[in-house]
Amino acid sequence: MGRGKRMEYMRYRRYFCALFFIGFLAGSIFIGISYQYRSVGENMIRSFRIEEFISRKADAAQCFSYLLKIRMVPAFSGMIVGMTVFGGLFASLADFGYGFLCGVLLTMALMQNGMKGFLLFAGTLMPQILLYFPALILMSCVCSAWSEKTRLGGGRIQRESVRYGLLYFLGVVLILWGIFLESYVCPQFLRVLLDISLDI
């Protein structure tokens, strides 16, 4: 990757990392205000009790099949939209939306369980977030760059499409490994953290 392409990637990466954390803060603020004005019911907050998570059982194979569908549909949608002039907008909305969702989940876990809620939040995201987050940023960068080249037009887009396609495929591979970890490793990791939280 040449110096110009590295600078382009760094520019997009900073933008999407910032957008994710803005979404995260927005989600936290939104759920706090909503609860204050009773837009969010107490039953929803109670569903984040640690005892609720301990009592839940999940089949790893069924979980993998379910996650495969809900994770791959947005991924391949991003690849298709990324080849159009709307790729940058799609990536920005997806990035902000995932950050917003994480902010909502963490805030609800903290409201129900106090600081123990952080262990619950970490347990539901680890270790797959170590793959999901880089995949999200990489695929968002590719969507935006691909979309920008499409908008500018010219014969160069044909050559660049191969590189963008390979980079996007790398993001898909990261998501697949993340799905595997979320289905088979995360439940064990979560149970350890829940046991620790009950002893605190």
Short mmCIF file of C-alpha atoms in Angstrom, two decimals:
data_model
loop_
_atom_site.label_atom_id
_atom_site.label_comp_id
_atom_site.label_asym_id
_atom_site.label_seq_id
_atom_site.Cartn_x
_atom_site.Cartn_y
_atom_site.Cartn_z
CA MET A 1 0.00 0.00 0.00
CA GLY A 2 1.50 3.32 -1.11
CA ARG A 3 1.88 6.38 1.08
CA GLY A 4 -1.13 8.09 -0.50
CA LYS A 5 -3.36 5.08 0.08
CA ARG A 6 -2.18 4.76 3.69
CA MET A 7 -3.01 8.42 4.31
CA GLU A 8 -6.42 7.88 2.74
CA TYR A 9 -7.09 4.90 4.99
CA MET A 10 -5.91 6.75 8.12
CA ARG A 11 -8.22 9.66 7.30
CA TYR A 12 -11.22 7.37 6.97
CA ARG A 13 -10.24 5.34 10.03
CA ARG A 14 -10.06 8.39 12.30
CA TYR A 15 -13.43 9.56 11.01
CA PHE A 16 -15.19 6.23 11.59
CA CYS A 17 -13.62 5.63 15.00
CA ALA A 18 -14.80 9.09 16.07
CA LEU A 19 -18.25 8.46 14.61
CA PHE A 20 -18.57 5.16 16.49
CA PHE A 21 -17.77 6.79 19.83
CA ILE A 22 -20.10 9.71 19.11
CA GLY A 23 -22.83 7.12 18.51
CA PHE A 24 -21.82 5.40 21.75
CA LEU A 25 -22.21 8.63 23.74
CA ALA A 26 -25.50 9.41 21.98
CA GLY A 27 -26.86 5.97 22.90
CA SER A 28 -25.89 6.41 26.54
CA ILE A 29 -27.48 9.85 26.74
CA PHE A 30 -30.59 8.68 24.89
CA ILE A 31 -31.30 5.74 27.22
CA GLY A 32 -30.65 7.89 30.30
CA ILE A 33 -33.09 10.59 29.19
CA SER A 34 -35.64 8.00 28.01
CA TYR A 35 -35.59 6.25 31.39
CA GLN A 36 -35.92 9.54 33.22
CA TYR A 37 -39.08 10.34 31.28
CA ARG A 38 -40.28 6.72 31.47
CA SER A 39 -40.00 6.18 27.71
CA VAL A 40 -38.10 3.00 28.56
CA GLY A 41 -39.96 0.63 30.84
CA GLU A 42 -38.51 -0.81 34.03
CA ASN A 43 -39.18 -4.33 32.72
CA MET A 44 -36.72 -3.71 29.91
CA ILE A 45 -34.11 -2.51 32.39
CA ARG A 46 -34.74 -5.54 34.63
CA SER A 47 -34.02 -7.85 31.69
CA PHE A 48 -30.38 -6.83 32.17
CA ARG A 49 -30.19 -8.29 35.68
CA ILE A 50 -27.22 -10.58 36.13
CA GLU A 51 -29.52 -13.35 37.42
CA GLU A 52 -31.42 -13.25 34.12
CA PHE A 53 -28.26 -13.94 32.16
CA ILE A 54 -27.18 -16.78 34.46
CA SER A 55 -30.48 -18.61 33.89
CA ARG A 56 -30.27 -18.39 30.09
CA LYS A 57 -29.12 -21.38 28.06
CA ALA A 58 -28.10 -21.23 24.41
CA ASP A 59 -27.21 -23.89 21.87
CA ALA A 60 -23.91 -22.90 20.23
CA ALA A 61 -24.79 -24.35 16.81
CA GLN A 62 -28.16 -22.57 16.70
CA CYS A 63 -26.52 -19.38 17.89
CA PHE A 64 -23.93 -19.63 15.10
CA SER A 65 -26.64 -20.14 12.47
CA TYR A 66 -28.65 -17.18 13.78
CA LEU A 67 -25.66 -14.86 13.99
CA LEU A 68 -24.53 -15.86 10.52
CA LYS A 69 -27.77 -14.50 9.10
CA ILE A 70 -27.97 -11.25 11.05
CA ARG A 71 -24.25 -10.41 10.67
CA MET A 72 -23.78 -11.36 7.03
CA VAL A 73 -26.82 -9.53 5.63
CA PRO A 74 -25.49 -6.06 6.63
CA ALA A 75 -21.98 -7.07 5.54
CA PHE A 76 -22.99 -8.02 2.00
CA SER A 77 -25.41 -5.10 1.82
CA GLY A 78 -22.47 -2.82 2.57
CA MET A 79 -20.46 -4.38 -0.26
CA ILE A 80 -23.29 -3.79 -2.75
CA VAL A 81 -24.07 -0.24 -1.59
CA GLY A 82 -20.35 0.53 -1.35
CA MET A 83 -20.05 0.23 -5.12
CA THR A 84 -22.54 3.10 -5.50
CA VAL A 85 -22.37 6.77 -4.61
CA PHE A 86 -24.29 6.01 -1.38
CA GLY A 87 -21.54 3.85 0.14
CA GLY A 88 -20.15 6.59 2.36
CA LEU A 89 -23.59 7.43 3.76
CA PHE A 90 -24.38 3.75 4.38
CA ALA A 91 -21.06 3.23 6.19
CA SER A 92 -21.54 6.34 8.33
CA LEU A 93 -25.05 5.32 9.39
CA ALA A 94 -23.93 1.74 10.16
CA ASP A 95 -20.94 2.94 12.17
CA PHE A 96 -22.99 5.43 14.17
CA GLY A 97 -25.77 2.87 14.66
CA TYR A 98 -23.49 0.18 16.08
CA GLY A 99 -21.91 2.72 18.42
CA PHE A 100 -25.37 3.89 19.50
CA LEU A 101 -26.43 0.30 20.23
CA CYS A 102 -23.33 -0.37 22.34
CA GLY A 103 -23.99 2.83 24.30
CA VAL A 104 -27.58 1.79 24.97
CA LEU A 105 -26.59 -1.71 26.13
CA LEU A 106 -23.82 -0.54 28.45
CA THR A 107 -26.01 2.15 30.03
CA MET A 108 -28.88 -0.30 30.65
CA ALA A 109 -26.50 -2.83 32.18
CA LEU A 110 -25.02 -0.15 34.47
CA MET A 111 -28.46 1.16 35.48
CA GLN A 112 -29.58 -2.30 36.58
CA ASN A 113 -26.39 -3.68 38.11
CA GLY A 114 -24.15 -0.72 38.97
CA MET A 115 -20.48 -1.28 38.22
CA LYS A 116 -21.15 -5.02 37.96
CA GLY A 117 -23.01 -4.13 34.80
CA PHE A 118 -19.68 -3.33 33.18
CA LEU A 119 -18.62 -6.96 33.67
CA LEU A 120 -21.90 -8.07 32.12
CA PHE A 121 -21.38 -5.73 29.16
CA ALA A 122 -17.78 -6.87 28.68
CA GLY A 123 -18.83 -10.50 28.92
CA THR A 124 -21.41 -10.13 26.14
CA LEU A 125 -18.86 -8.52 23.81
CA MET A 126 -15.62 -10.38 24.50
CA PRO A 127 -13.69 -11.74 22.77
CA GLN A 128 -15.56 -11.23 19.47
CA ILE A 129 -15.47 -7.43 19.69
CA LEU A 130 -11.71 -7.68 19.08
CA LEU A 131 -12.62 -8.85 15.57
CA TYR A 132 -15.95 -7.11 15.00
CA PHE A 133 -14.69 -3.59 15.67
CA PRO A 134 -11.67 -3.74 13.31
CA ALA A 135 -13.93 -5.36 10.70
CA LEU A 136 -16.50 -2.56 11.07
CA ILE A 137 -13.88 0.16 10.68
CA LEU A 138 -12.14 -1.59 7.76
CA MET A 139 -15.36 -2.24 5.86
CA SER A 140 -16.60 1.30 6.52
CA CYS A 141 -13.34 2.71 5.15
CA VAL A 142 -13.56 0.51 2.07
CA CYS A 143 -17.22 1.47 1.46
CA SER A 144 -16.44 5.17 1.65
CA ALA A 145 -13.32 5.01 -0.52
CA TRP A 146 -15.05 2.77 -3.07
CA SER A 147 -18.04 5.08 -3.17
CA GLU A 148 -15.86 8.16 -3.61
CA LYS A 149 -13.96 6.59 -6.51
CA THR A 150 -17.28 5.60 -8.09
CA ARG A 151 -18.56 9.16 -7.79
CA LEU A 152 -15.42 10.58 -9.37
CA GLY A 153 -15.60 8.00 -12.17
CA GLY A 154 -12.83 7.27 -14.67
CA GLY A 155 -11.11 4.10 -15.74
CA ARG A 156 -9.10 3.87 -12.53
CA ILE A 157 -12.09 2.54 -10.61
CA GLN A 158 -11.78 -0.76 -12.48
CA ARG A 159 -8.27 -1.32 -11.11
CA GLU A 160 -9.16 -0.08 -7.63
CA SER A 161 -12.21 -2.35 -7.41
CA VAL A 162 -10.01 -5.44 -7.08
CA ARG A 163 -8.12 -3.96 -4.14
CA TYR A 164 -11.30 -2.75 -2.46
CA GLY A 165 -12.95 -6.13 -3.00
CA LEU A 166 -10.03 -7.95 -1.35
CA LEU A 167 -9.98 -5.58 1.61
CA TYR A 168 -13.72 -5.92 2.08
CA PHE A 169 -13.42 -9.71 1.91
CA LEU A 170 -10.85 -9.50 4.72
CA GLY A 171 -13.49 -7.70 6.81
CA VAL A 172 -16.00 -10.47 6.04
CA VAL A 173 -13.46 -13.09 7.19
CA LEU A 174 -12.98 -11.19 10.47
CA ILE A 175 -16.75 -11.18 10.99
CA LEU A 176 -16.96 -14.93 10.37
CA TRP A 177 -14.30 -15.57 12.99
CA GLY A 178 -16.11 -13.17 15.32
CA ILE A 179 -19.35 -15.14 14.86
CA PHE A 180 -17.49 -18.32 15.77
CA LEU A 181 -16.09 -16.73 18.94
CA GLU A 182 -19.47 -15.24 19.86
CA SER A 183 -21.18 -18.61 19.52
CA TYR A 184 -18.65 -20.97 21.11
CA VAL A 185 -16.26 -18.91 23.27
CA CYS A 186 -18.24 -15.89 24.49
CA PRO A 187 -20.81 -17.92 26.54
CA GLN A 188 -17.99 -19.52 28.55
CA PHE A 189 -16.24 -16.19 29.04
CA LEU A 190 -19.53 -14.56 30.07
CA ARG A 191 -20.26 -17.28 32.64
CA VAL A 192 -16.83 -16.73 34.26
CA LEU A 193 -17.45 -12.98 34.51
CA LEU A 194 -20.96 -13.52 35.90
CA ASP A 195 -19.57 -15.81 38.59
CA ILE A 196 -17.00 -13.16 39.46
CA SER A 197 -19.68 -10.45 39.62
CA LEU A 198 -21.80 -12.51 42.04
CA ASP A 199 -18.81 -12.84 44.38
CA ILE A 200 -18.15 -9.09 44.43
#
